[in-house]
PDB file of C-alpha atoms and ligand atoms in Angstrom:
ATOM      1  CA  MET A  16     -22.837 -35.827 -53.828  1.00 68.00           C
ATOM      2  CA  TYR A  17     -26.410 -35.379 -54.077  1.00 73.00           C
ATOM      3  CA  ASN A  18     -28.067 -32.304 -55.012  1.00 77.00           C
ATOM      4  CA  ILE A  19     -31.151 -30.991 -53.542  1.00 90.00           C
ATOM      5  CA  SER A  20     -32.779 -29.468 -56.149  1.00 95.00           C
ATOM      6  CA  LEU A  21     -36.292 -28.269 -56.845  1.00 98.00           C
ATOM      7  CA  LYS A  22     -35.323 -26.785 -60.152  1.00 97.00           C
ATOM      8  CA  GLY A  23     -38.501 -26.322 -62.521  1.00 97.00           C
ATOM      9  CA  LYS A  24     -41.080 -27.126 -59.682  1.00 98.00           C
ATOM     10  CA  ALA A  25     -44.152 -25.015 -58.907  1.00 98.00           C
ATOM     11  CA  VAL A  26     -45.008 -24.859 -55.203  1.00 99.00           C
ATOM     12  CA  LEU A  27     -47.656 -23.584 -53.119  1.00 99.00           C
ATOM     13  CA  ILE A  28     -47.257 -22.741 -49.412  1.00 98.00           C
ATOM     14  CA  THR A  29     -49.551 -21.556 -47.017  1.00 99.00           C
ATOM     15  CA  GLY A  30     -48.802 -19.343 -43.731  1.00 98.00           C
ATOM     16  CA  ALA A  31     -45.844 -18.082 -45.592  1.00 98.00           C
ATOM     17  CA  ALA A  32     -46.002 -14.552 -44.124  1.00 98.00           C
ATOM     18  CA  GLN A  33     -43.587 -15.144 -40.908  1.00 98.00           C
ATOM     19  CA  GLY A  34     -42.232 -18.097 -38.889  1.00 98.00           C
ATOM     20  CA  ILE A  35     -41.510 -21.520 -40.118  1.00 98.00           C
ATOM     21  CA  GLY A  36     -43.806 -21.072 -43.136  1.00 98.00           C
ATOM     22  CA  ARG A  37     -41.778 -17.846 -44.243  1.00 98.00           C
ATOM     23  CA  CYS A  38     -38.291 -19.961 -43.758  1.00 98.00           C
ATOM     24  CA  ILE A  39     -39.733 -22.875 -45.812  1.00 98.00           C
ATOM     25  CA  THR A  40     -40.564 -20.546 -48.320  1.00 98.00           C
ATOM     26  CA  LEU A  41     -36.826 -19.121 -48.615  1.00 98.00           C
ATOM     27  CA  LYS A  42     -35.679 -22.687 -48.471  1.00 98.00           C
ATOM     28  CA  MET A  43     -37.868 -23.827 -51.391  1.00 98.00           C
ATOM     29  CA  ALA A  44     -36.365 -20.927 -53.372  1.00 98.00           C
ATOM     30  CA  GLU A  45     -32.901 -21.351 -52.514  1.00 98.00           C
ATOM     31  CA  ALA A  46     -32.914 -24.879 -53.866  1.00 98.00           C
ATOM     32  CA  GLY A  47     -34.305 -23.638 -57.312  1.00 98.00           C
ATOM     33  CA  ALA A  48     -38.308 -23.755 -57.394  1.00 98.00           C
ATOM     34  CA  LYS A  49     -39.370 -22.019 -60.438  1.00 98.00           C
ATOM     35  CA  GLY A  50     -42.390 -20.553 -58.964  1.00 98.00           C
ATOM     36  CA  ILE A  51     -43.581 -20.226 -55.502  1.00 99.00           C
ATOM     37  CA  THR A  52     -47.331 -19.366 -54.665  1.00 99.00           C
ATOM     38  CA  VAL A  53     -47.453 -17.791 -50.962  1.00 98.00           C
ATOM     39  CA  VAL A  54     -50.759 -17.927 -49.276  1.00 98.00           C
ATOM     40  CA  ASP A  55     -51.706 -15.777 -46.365  1.00 98.00           C
ATOM     41  CA  LEU A  56     -54.179 -13.912 -44.634  1.00 98.00           C
ATOM     42  CA  GLN A  57     -51.477 -11.252 -44.168  1.00 96.00           C
ATOM     43  CA  GLY A  58     -50.696  -9.078 -47.453  1.00 94.00           C
ATOM     44  CA  GLY A  59     -48.950  -5.752 -47.257  1.00 96.00           C
ATOM     45  CA  LYS A  60     -45.292  -5.340 -45.958  1.00 97.00           C
ATOM     46  CA  PRO A  61     -44.258  -8.802 -44.880  1.00 97.00           C
ATOM     47  CA  MET A  62     -45.429 -10.230 -48.012  1.00 97.00           C
ATOM     48  CA  GLU A  63     -43.755  -7.751 -50.197  1.00 97.00           C
ATOM     49  CA  ARG A  64     -40.575  -7.997 -48.582  1.00 98.00           C
ATOM     50  CA  LEU A  65     -41.109 -12.033 -49.041  1.00 98.00           C
ATOM     51  CA  GLN A  66     -41.693 -11.644 -52.502  1.00 98.00           C
ATOM     52  CA  LYS A  67     -38.691  -9.513 -53.312  1.00 98.00           C
ATOM     53  CA  GLU A  68     -36.522 -11.879 -51.486  1.00 98.00           C
ATOM     54  CA  LEU A  69     -37.996 -14.642 -53.312  1.00 98.00           C
ATOM     55  CA  GLU A  70     -37.593 -13.187 -56.690  1.00 98.00           C
ATOM     56  CA  ALA A  71     -33.632 -12.311 -55.699  1.00 98.00           C
ATOM     57  CA  LEU A  72     -33.223 -16.167 -55.100  1.00 98.00           C
ATOM     58  CA  GLY A  73     -34.470 -16.616 -58.572  1.00 98.00           C
ATOM     59  CA  SER A  74     -38.128 -18.037 -58.251  1.00 98.00           C
ATOM     60  CA  GLU A  75     -41.098 -16.262 -59.603  1.00 98.00           C
ATOM     61  CA  VAL A  76     -43.988 -15.393 -57.183  1.00 98.00           C
ATOM     62  CA  ILE A  77     -47.646 -15.323 -56.838  1.00 98.00           C
ATOM     63  CA  VAL A  78     -48.745 -13.391 -53.623  1.00 98.00           C
ATOM     64  CA  HIS A  79     -52.415 -14.743 -52.796  1.00 98.00           C
ATOM     65  CA  THR A  80     -54.281 -13.242 -49.598  1.00 98.00           C
ATOM     66  CA  GLY A  81     -57.120 -15.164 -47.900  1.00 98.00           C
ATOM     67  CA  ASP A  82     -58.294 -17.576 -45.338  1.00 98.00           C
ATOM     68  CA  VAL A  83     -56.832 -20.818 -45.696  1.00 98.00           C
ATOM     69  CA  SER A  84     -59.885 -22.863 -43.911  1.00 98.00           C
ATOM     70  CA  ARG A  85     -62.323 -21.258 -47.041  1.00 98.00           C
ATOM     71  CA  GLY A  86     -62.154 -23.506 -50.015  1.00 98.00           C
ATOM     72  CA  GLU A  87     -62.199 -20.360 -52.527  1.00 98.00           C
ATOM     73  CA  THR A  88     -58.797 -19.386 -51.021  1.00 98.00           C
ATOM     74  CA  ILE A  89     -57.616 -22.762 -51.741  1.00 98.00           C
ATOM     75  CA  LYS A  90     -58.823 -23.335 -55.325  1.00 98.00           C
ATOM     76  CA  GLY A  91     -58.329 -19.864 -56.426  1.00 98.00           C
ATOM     77  CA  ALA A  92     -54.410 -20.054 -55.204  1.00 98.00           C
ATOM     78  CA  ILE A  93     -54.146 -23.812 -56.871  1.00 98.00           C
ATOM     79  CA  SER A  94     -55.788 -22.396 -60.425  1.00 98.00           C
ATOM     80  CA  ALA A  95     -53.597 -19.479 -60.148  1.00 98.00           C
ATOM     81  CA  THR A  96     -50.627 -21.673 -59.932  1.00 98.00           C
ATOM     82  CA  THR A  97     -51.190 -24.202 -62.509  1.00 98.00           C
ATOM     83  CA  GLU A  98     -52.069 -21.363 -64.936  1.00 98.00           C
ATOM     84  CA  ARG A  99     -49.127 -19.669 -64.285  1.00 98.00           C
ATOM     85  CA  TRP A 100     -46.369 -22.381 -64.219  1.00 98.00           C
ATOM     86  CA  GLY A 101     -48.587 -25.531 -66.032  1.00 98.00           C
ATOM     87  CA  SER A 102     -48.303 -27.819 -62.755  1.00 98.00           C
ATOM     88  CA  LEU A 103     -48.602 -27.794 -58.678  1.00 98.00           C
ATOM     89  CA  ASP A 104     -45.661 -30.113 -57.855  1.00 98.00           C
ATOM     90  CA  ILE A 105     -45.089 -29.332 -54.164  1.00 99.00           C
ATOM     91  CA  LEU A 106     -48.056 -28.512 -51.515  1.00 99.00           C
ATOM     92  CA  ILE A 107     -46.811 -27.418 -48.115  1.00 99.00           C
ATOM     93  CA  ASN A 108     -49.969 -26.897 -45.849  1.00 99.00           C
ATOM     94  CA  ASN A 109     -48.175 -24.665 -43.044  1.00 98.00           C
ATOM     95  CA  ALA A 110     -50.870 -22.055 -41.778  1.00 98.00           C
ATOM     96  CA  GLY A 111     -52.005 -22.724 -38.278  1.00 98.00           C
ATOM     97  CA  ILE A 112     -53.184 -20.737 -35.092  1.00 98.00           C
ATOM     98  CA  ALA A 113     -52.866 -21.544 -31.400  1.00 97.00           C
ATOM     99  CA  ARG A 114     -54.902 -20.320 -28.699  1.00 95.00           C
ATOM    100  CA  ARG A 115     -53.973 -21.234 -24.842  1.00 92.00           C
ATOM    101  CA  THR A 116     -57.176 -22.258 -23.477  1.00 95.00           C
ATOM    102  CA  ASP A 117     -58.693 -25.180 -21.113  1.00 96.00           C
ATOM    103  CA  LEU A 118     -61.690 -27.259 -21.348  1.00 97.00           C
ATOM    104  CA  PHE A 119     -63.023 -24.646 -19.009  1.00 98.00           C
ATOM    105  CA  THR A 120     -62.237 -21.268 -20.763  1.00 96.00           C
ATOM    106  CA  THR A 121     -62.551 -22.762 -24.298  1.00 98.00           C
ATOM    107  CA  THR A 122     -65.460 -21.867 -26.379  1.00 98.00           C
ATOM    108  CA  GLU A 123     -67.779 -23.501 -29.257  1.00 98.00           C
ATOM    109  CA  GLU A 124     -66.585 -20.613 -31.403  1.00 98.00           C
ATOM    110  CA  LEU A 125     -62.760 -21.025 -30.754  1.00 98.00           C
ATOM    111  CA  TRP A 126     -62.989 -24.855 -31.335  1.00 98.00           C
ATOM    112  CA  ASP A 127     -64.612 -24.474 -34.820  1.00 98.00           C
ATOM    113  CA  LEU A 128     -61.936 -21.757 -35.616  1.00 98.00           C
ATOM    114  CA  ILE A 129     -59.111 -23.739 -34.912  1.00 98.00           C
ATOM    115  CA  ILE A 130     -60.312 -26.841 -36.371  1.00 98.00           C
ATOM    116  CA  ALA A 131     -61.297 -24.845 -39.323  1.00 98.00           C
ATOM    117  CA  VAL A 132     -57.802 -23.043 -39.742  1.00 98.00           C
ATOM    118  CA  ASN A 133     -55.549 -26.120 -38.837  1.00 98.00           C
ATOM    119  CA  LEU A 134     -57.308 -29.000 -40.001  1.00 99.00           C
ATOM    120  CA  ARG A 135     -60.039 -28.061 -42.652  1.00 98.00           C
ATOM    121  CA  SER A 136     -57.602 -26.188 -44.291  1.00 99.00           C
ATOM    122  CA  VAL A 137     -55.053 -29.281 -44.549  1.00 99.00           C
ATOM    123  CA  PHE A 138     -58.049 -31.088 -45.865  1.00 98.00           C
ATOM    124  CA  LEU A 139     -59.114 -28.598 -48.511  1.00 98.00           C
ATOM    125  CA  GLY A 140     -55.547 -28.232 -49.463  1.00 98.00           C
ATOM    126  CA  MET A 141     -55.109 -31.877 -50.098  1.00 98.00           C
ATOM    127  CA  LYS A 142     -58.351 -32.482 -51.824  1.00 98.00           C
ATOM    128  CA  TYR A 143     -57.926 -29.595 -54.490  1.00 98.00           C
ATOM    129  CA  ALA A 144     -54.266 -30.434 -54.824  1.00 98.00           C
ATOM    130  CA  ALA A 145     -54.517 -34.043 -55.407  1.00 98.00           C
ATOM    131  CA  GLU A 146     -56.925 -33.740 -58.014  1.00 98.00           C
ATOM    132  CA  VAL A 147     -54.446 -31.585 -60.047  1.00 98.00           C
ATOM    133  CA  MET A 148     -51.684 -33.899 -59.217  1.00 98.00           C
ATOM    134  CA  LYS A 149     -52.917 -37.126 -60.058  1.00 98.00           C
ATOM    135  CA  GLU A 150     -53.839 -35.427 -63.457  1.00 98.00           C
ATOM    136  CA  GLN A 151     -50.146 -34.491 -64.070  1.00 98.00           C
ATOM    137  CA  GLY A 152     -48.929 -37.669 -63.040  1.00 98.00           C
ATOM    138  CA  GLY A 153     -47.503 -37.119 -59.094  1.00 98.00           C
ATOM    139  CA  GLY A 154     -46.727 -34.587 -56.538  1.00 98.00           C
ATOM    140  CA  VAL A 155     -45.576 -34.035 -53.171  1.00 98.00           C
ATOM    141  CA  ILE A 156     -47.643 -32.717 -49.928  1.00 99.00           C
ATOM    142  CA  VAL A 157     -46.137 -31.927 -46.696  1.00 99.00           C
ATOM    143  CA  ASN A 158     -48.397 -30.997 -43.861  1.00 99.00           C
ATOM    144  CA  THR A 159     -47.808 -29.009 -40.638  1.00 98.00           C
ATOM    145  CA  SER A 160     -48.800 -31.277 -37.561  1.00 98.00           C
ATOM    146  CA  SER A 161     -47.264 -30.542 -34.102  1.00 98.00           C
ATOM    147  CA  ILE A 162     -45.842 -32.679 -31.168  1.00 98.00           C
ATOM    148  CA  ALA A 163     -49.448 -31.759 -29.977  1.00 98.00           C
ATOM    149  CA  GLY A 164     -51.001 -33.813 -32.326  1.00 98.00           C
ATOM    150  CA  VAL A 165     -49.116 -36.866 -30.723  1.00 98.00           C
ATOM    151  CA  THR A 166     -49.016 -36.182 -27.206  1.00 97.00           C
ATOM    152  CA  GLY A 167     -52.455 -33.855 -26.779  1.00 97.00           C
ATOM    153  CA  GLY A 168     -50.164 -31.089 -25.861  1.00 95.00           C
ATOM    154  CA  ASN A 169     -50.661 -28.461 -23.438  1.00 91.00           C
ATOM    155  CA  THR A 170     -51.849 -25.536 -25.463  1.00 93.00           C
ATOM    156  CA  GLY A 171     -55.456 -26.248 -25.532  1.00 96.00           C
ATOM    157  CA  PRO A 172     -58.231 -29.027 -26.425  1.00 97.00           C
ATOM    158  CA  GLU A 173     -58.521 -27.887 -30.011  1.00 98.00           C
ATOM    159  CA  TYR A 174     -55.077 -27.373 -30.780  1.00 98.00           C
ATOM    160  CA  GLY A 175     -54.055 -30.750 -29.953  1.00 98.00           C
ATOM    161  CA  ALA A 176     -57.099 -32.348 -31.555  1.00 98.00           C
ATOM    162  CA  SER A 177     -56.478 -30.403 -34.763  1.00 98.00           C
ATOM    163  CA  LYS A 178     -52.816 -31.510 -35.273  1.00 98.00           C
ATOM    164  CA  ALA A 179     -53.821 -35.145 -34.235  1.00 98.00           C
ATOM    165  CA  GLY A 180     -56.321 -34.784 -37.144  1.00 99.00           C
ATOM    166  CA  VAL A 181     -53.448 -33.720 -39.265  1.00 99.00           C
ATOM    167  CA  ILE A 182     -51.407 -36.761 -38.736  1.00 99.00           C
ATOM    168  CA  ALA A 183     -54.762 -38.912 -39.467  1.00 98.00           C
ATOM    169  CA  LEU A 184     -55.301 -37.300 -42.799  1.00 98.00           C
ATOM    170  CA  THR A 185     -51.787 -37.212 -43.782  1.00 99.00           C
ATOM    171  CA  LYS A 186     -51.615 -41.087 -43.524  1.00 98.00           C
ATOM    172  CA  PHE A 187     -54.987 -41.476 -44.977  1.00 98.00           C
ATOM    173  CA  ALA A 188     -53.893 -39.522 -47.952  1.00 99.00           C
ATOM    174  CA  ALA A 189     -50.552 -41.280 -48.315  1.00 99.00           C
ATOM    175  CA  LYS A 190     -52.111 -44.561 -48.507  1.00 98.00           C
ATOM    176  CA  THR A 191     -54.917 -43.434 -51.154  1.00 98.00           C
ATOM    177  CA  LEU A 192     -52.786 -41.402 -53.550  1.00 98.00           C
ATOM    178  CA  GLY A 193     -49.759 -43.396 -53.331  1.00 98.00           C
ATOM    179  CA  LYS A 194     -50.891 -45.276 -56.589  1.00 98.00           C
ATOM    180  CA  TYR A 195     -50.867 -41.677 -58.237  1.00 98.00           C
ATOM    181  CA  ASN A 196     -47.221 -41.233 -57.442  1.00 98.00           C
ATOM    182  CA  ILE A 197     -47.994 -38.606 -54.899  1.00 99.00           C
ATOM    183  CA  ARG A 198     -46.391 -38.910 -51.482  1.00 99.00           C
ATOM    184  CA  VAL A 199     -47.744 -37.133 -48.444  1.00 99.00           C
ATOM    185  CA  ASN A 200     -45.870 -36.395 -45.198  1.00 99.00           C
ATOM    186  CA  ALA A 201     -46.196 -34.314 -42.177  1.00 99.00           C
ATOM    187  CA  LEU A 202     -43.844 -32.366 -39.975  1.00 99.00           C
ATOM    188  CA  ALA A 203     -44.437 -32.756 -36.226  1.00 98.00           C
ATOM    189  CA  PRO A 204     -42.230 -29.694 -34.744  1.00 98.00           C
ATOM    190  CA  GLY A 205     -41.767 -29.299 -30.906  1.00 98.00           C
ATOM    191  CA  THR A 206     -40.976 -25.803 -29.785  1.00 97.00           C
ATOM    192  CA  ILE A 207     -40.125 -23.692 -32.361  1.00 98.00           C
ATOM    193  CA  GLY A 208     -39.062 -19.752 -31.655  1.00 97.00           C
ATOM    194  CA  THR A 209     -41.745 -17.891 -33.551  1.00 97.00           C
ATOM    195  CA  GLU A 210     -44.416 -15.486 -33.047  1.00 96.00           C
ATOM    196  CA  MET A 211     -46.482 -18.215 -32.053  1.00 95.00           C
ATOM    197  CA  ILE A 212     -44.206 -19.349 -29.241  1.00 93.00           C
ATOM    198  CA  LYS A 213     -43.688 -15.842 -28.067  1.00 91.00           C
ATOM    199  CA  ASN A 214     -47.476 -15.504 -27.802  1.00 91.00           C
ATOM    200  CA  ALA A 215     -47.779 -18.347 -25.943  1.00 89.00           C
ATOM    201  CA  TYR A 216     -45.104 -17.453 -23.613  1.00 90.00           C
ATOM    202  CA  LYS A 217     -46.282 -14.125 -22.806  1.00 89.00           C
ATOM    203  CA  ASP A 218     -47.936 -14.434 -19.749  1.00 87.00           C
ATOM    204  CA  LEU A 219     -45.663 -16.885 -18.377  1.00 89.00           C
ATOM    205  CA  SER A 220     -42.646 -16.023 -15.897  1.00 93.00           C
ATOM    206  CA  GLU A 221     -39.152 -16.453 -16.658  1.00 92.00           C
ATOM    207  CA  GLU A 222     -38.987 -19.601 -14.189  1.00 94.00           C
ATOM    208  CA  ALA A 223     -41.940 -21.277 -16.116  1.00 91.00           C
ATOM    209  CA  VAL A 224     -40.122 -20.492 -19.413  1.00 91.00           C
ATOM    210  CA  LYS A 225     -37.092 -21.971 -18.016  1.00 92.00           C
ATOM    211  CA  GLU A 226     -38.856 -25.164 -16.891  1.00 92.00           C
ATOM    212  CA  ARG A 227     -40.584 -25.946 -20.045  1.00 89.00           C
ATOM    213  CA  LEU A 228     -37.400 -25.554 -22.091  1.00 94.00           C
ATOM    214  CA  SER A 229     -35.751 -27.866 -19.449  1.00 94.00           C
ATOM    215  CA  THR A 230     -37.939 -30.534 -20.640  1.00 92.00           C
ATOM    216  CA  ILE A 231     -36.531 -30.603 -24.077  1.00 97.00           C
ATOM    217  CA  PRO A 232     -33.481 -32.947 -24.181  1.00 97.00           C
ATOM    218  CA  MET A 233     -31.652 -30.831 -26.467  1.00 97.00           C
ATOM    219  CA  GLY A 234     -31.833 -28.050 -24.076  1.00 95.00           C
ATOM    220  CA  ARG A 235     -33.473 -25.331 -26.434  1.00 96.00           C
ATOM    221  CA  MET A 236     -36.212 -23.947 -28.616  1.00 96.00           C
ATOM    222  CA  GLY A 237     -35.861 -25.175 -32.463  1.00 98.00           C
ATOM    223  CA  GLU A 238     -35.306 -22.364 -35.007  1.00 98.00           C
ATOM    224  CA  PRO A 239     -37.787 -22.186 -37.781  1.00 98.00           C
ATOM    225  CA  GLU A 240     -34.781 -22.855 -40.013  1.00 98.00           C
ATOM    226  CA  GLU A 241     -34.697 -26.152 -38.523  1.00 98.00           C
ATOM    227  CA  VAL A 242     -38.112 -27.093 -39.539  1.00 98.00           C
ATOM    228  CA  ALA A 243     -37.442 -25.824 -42.955  1.00 98.00           C
ATOM    229  CA  LYS A 244     -34.624 -27.958 -43.294  1.00 98.00           C
ATOM    230  CA  ALA A 245     -36.837 -31.198 -42.980  1.00 98.00           C
ATOM    231  CA  ALA A 246     -39.234 -29.513 -45.060  1.00 98.00           C
ATOM    232  CA  LEU A 247     -36.963 -29.483 -47.779  1.00 98.00           C
ATOM    233  CA  PHE A 248     -35.774 -33.082 -47.302  1.00 98.00           C
ATOM    234  CA  LEU A 249     -39.766 -34.122 -47.672  1.00 98.00           C
ATOM    235  CA  ALA A 250     -40.523 -31.827 -50.508  1.00 98.00           C
ATOM    236  CA  SER A 251     -37.628 -33.058 -52.254  1.00 98.00           C
ATOM    237  CA  ASP A 252     -36.424 -36.328 -54.261  1.00 96.00           C
ATOM    238  CA  LEU A 253     -34.024 -37.085 -51.238  1.00 96.00           C
ATOM    239  CA  SER A 254     -37.219 -38.531 -49.566  1.00 97.00           C
ATOM    240  CA  SER A 255     -38.522 -40.384 -52.808  1.00 97.00           C
ATOM    241  CA  TYR A 256     -39.638 -43.578 -50.941  1.00 98.00           C
ATOM    242  CA  VAL A 257     -40.926 -41.516 -47.859  1.00 98.00           C
ATOM    243  CA  SER A 258     -44.592 -41.463 -47.559  1.00 98.00           C
ATOM    244  CA  GLY A 259     -47.266 -41.379 -44.623  1.00 98.00           C
ATOM    245  CA  ASP A 260     -44.349 -40.543 -42.256  1.00 98.00           C
ATOM    246  CA  ILE A 261     -44.524 -38.052 -39.435  1.00 98.00           C
ATOM    247  CA  VAL A 262     -41.020 -36.146 -39.016  1.00 98.00           C
ATOM    248  CA  MET A 263     -40.805 -35.108 -35.515  1.00 98.00           C
ATOM    249  CA  VAL A 264     -38.350 -31.747 -35.147  1.00 98.00           C
ATOM    250  CA  THR A 265     -38.711 -31.752 -31.431  1.00 98.00           C
ATOM    251  CA  GLY A 266     -34.857 -31.884 -30.314  1.00 98.00           C
ATOM    252  CA  ALA A 267     -35.638 -35.439 -28.931  1.00 97.00           C
ATOM    253  CA  ARG A 268     -39.017 -34.097 -27.122  1.00 95.00           C
ATOM    254  CA  MET A 269     -41.549 -36.866 -26.926  1.00 92.00           C
ATOM    255  CA  SER A 270     -44.031 -36.077 -24.544  1.00 90.00           C
TER     256      SER A 270
HETATM  257  N1  LIG B   5     -43.910 -22.455 -33.142  1.00 64.15           N
HETATM  258  C1  LIG B   5     -44.035 -23.592 -32.885  1.00 64.15           C
HETATM  259  O1  LIG B   5     -43.467 -23.842 -31.912  1.00 64.15           O
HETATM  260  C2  LIG B   5     -44.796 -24.805 -33.669  1.00 64.15           C
HETATM  261  C3  LIG B   5     -45.096 -26.140 -33.119  1.00 64.15           C
HETATM  262  C4  LIG B   5     -45.282 -26.961 -33.998  1.00 64.15           C
HETATM  263  C5  LIG B   5     -46.482 -26.924 -34.949  1.00 64.15           C
HETATM  264  N2  LIG B   5     -46.257 -25.520 -35.388  1.00 64.15           N
HETATM  265  C6  LIG B   5     -47.045 -24.951 -36.461  1.00 64.15           C
HETATM  266  O2  LIG B   5     -46.376 -24.787 -37.691  1.00 64.15           O
HETATM  267  C7  LIG B   5     -47.089 -23.847 -38.463  1.00 64.15           C
HETATM  268  C8  LIG B   5     -46.408 -22.346 -38.344  1.00 64.15           C
HETATM  269  O3  LIG B   5     -46.656 -21.955 -37.109  1.00 64.15           O
HETATM  270  P1  LIG B   5     -45.448 -20.606 -36.904  1.00 64.15           P
HETATM  271  O4  LIG B   5     -44.925 -20.917 -35.469  1.00 64.15           O
HETATM  272  O5  LIG B   5     -44.652 -20.340 -37.714  1.00 64.15           O
HETATM  273  O6  LIG B   5     -46.587 -19.622 -36.634  1.00 64.15           O
HETATM  274  P2  LIG B   5     -46.659 -17.994 -36.960  1.00 64.15           P
HETATM  275  O7  LIG B   5     -48.056 -17.431 -36.030  1.00 64.15           O
HETATM  276  O8  LIG B   5     -45.329 -17.391 -36.733  1.00 64.15           O
HETATM  277  O9  LIG B   5     -47.273 -17.953 -38.481  1.00 64.15           O
HETATM  278  C9  LIG B   5     -48.315 -18.523 -38.903  1.00 64.15           C
HETATM  279  C10 LIG B   5     -48.725 -17.997 -40.246  1.00 64.15           C
HETATM  280  O10 LIG B   5     -50.064 -18.697 -40.838  1.00 64.15           O
HETATM  281  C11 LIG B   5     -51.012 -17.470 -40.933  1.00 64.15           C
HETATM  282  N3  LIG B   5     -52.331 -17.825 -40.824  1.00 64.15           N
HETATM  283  C12 LIG B   5     -53.186 -17.883 -39.716  1.00 64.15           C
HETATM  284  N4  LIG B   5     -54.204 -17.883 -39.947  1.00 64.15           N
HETATM  285  C13 LIG B   5     -54.604 -18.061 -41.400  1.00 64.15           C
HETATM  286  C14 LIG B   5     -55.521 -18.112 -42.047  1.00 64.15           C
HETATM  287  N5  LIG B   5     -56.586 -18.348 -41.466  1.00 64.15           N
HETATM  288  N6  LIG B   5     -55.300 -18.100 -43.439  1.00 64.15           N
HETATM  289  C15 LIG B   5     -53.942 -17.990 -44.143  1.00 64.15           C
HETATM  290  N7  LIG B   5     -52.915 -18.045 -43.355  1.00 64.15           N
HETATM  291  C16 LIG B   5     -53.201 -17.943 -42.006  1.00 64.15           C
HETATM  292  C17 LIG B   5     -50.501 -16.419 -40.297  1.00 64.15           C
HETATM  293  O11 LIG B   5     -50.933 -14.898 -40.810  1.00 64.15           O
HETATM  294  C18 LIG B   5     -48.706 -16.356 -40.311  1.00 64.15           C
HETATM  295  O12 LIG B   5     -48.221 -15.730 -41.419  1.00 64.15           O
HETATM  296  C19 LIG B   5     -48.652 -23.612 -37.841  1.00 64.15           C
HETATM  297  O13 LIG B   5     -49.371 -24.734 -38.324  1.00 64.15           O
HETATM  298  C20 LIG B   5     -48.304 -24.363 -36.420  1.00 64.15           C
HETATM  299  O14 LIG B   5     -49.341 -24.603 -35.844  1.00 64.15           O
HETATM  300  C21 LIG B   5     -45.662 -24.345 -34.575  1.00 64.15           C
END
């Protein structure tokens, strides 16, 4: 029997306040992570609640509030992590946003915003974490892409493009960081029941929602917990020879 253990590990995760990020964070604590730095635009109640839950599971916590598309947020969170626990072993680049648009209605500003939050943040996280991980002799990075990064999706031009960029960055980083014992993979979730999907579906009729879900071979949305389990696999030694991979968590949806 193999135990999935993150005992002694220092983890940094972005977009932790809710949804998939919150679930992944709790999984890291359940697996025994020593310390977890949670980064999000949101502070306040959601983060206080998360901190209490993580501490109850035995992990120490740093709450870092800020915008992940800004270098200073990422550098600050990484420094706080290494100062407190002496290493950064696992980075989960999860924060992201989505807006329903098309080429007619979107704007240059929205393009810049979504590319900054979804793609620039992943570049920044990997750039600054790689320096620390190289120095300490290794580490693990898990990025959150999307099925939209493979198919183009139907959320909007910038969302699919940002998530395709995450896939390219993941592969580039895996190839160039492998020699430093740094593994890099991405998750590509399908339709997962979080606030993001609630917002995306809020203007659709019941019929339209049913039609969307009927395109999923497994016939249902995924739970954030199901993405978190895949994240735990990628973050742990269970995936010790997996790098440069895109793990689809889509209930067999492929288009
Ligand atoms: N829900 C899905 O169906 C789905 C599918 C594929 C990919 N994803 C991806 O999974 C990730 C998590 O999505 P979710 O569904 O949990 O979304 P969510 O909206 O429930 O949570 C996203 C979190 O990111 C935080 N965040 C947003 N912008 C930020 C910024 N600039 N700086 C710091 N934090 C920021 C939010 O405050 C929030 O806590 C995203 O990258 C998303 O694109 C989600």
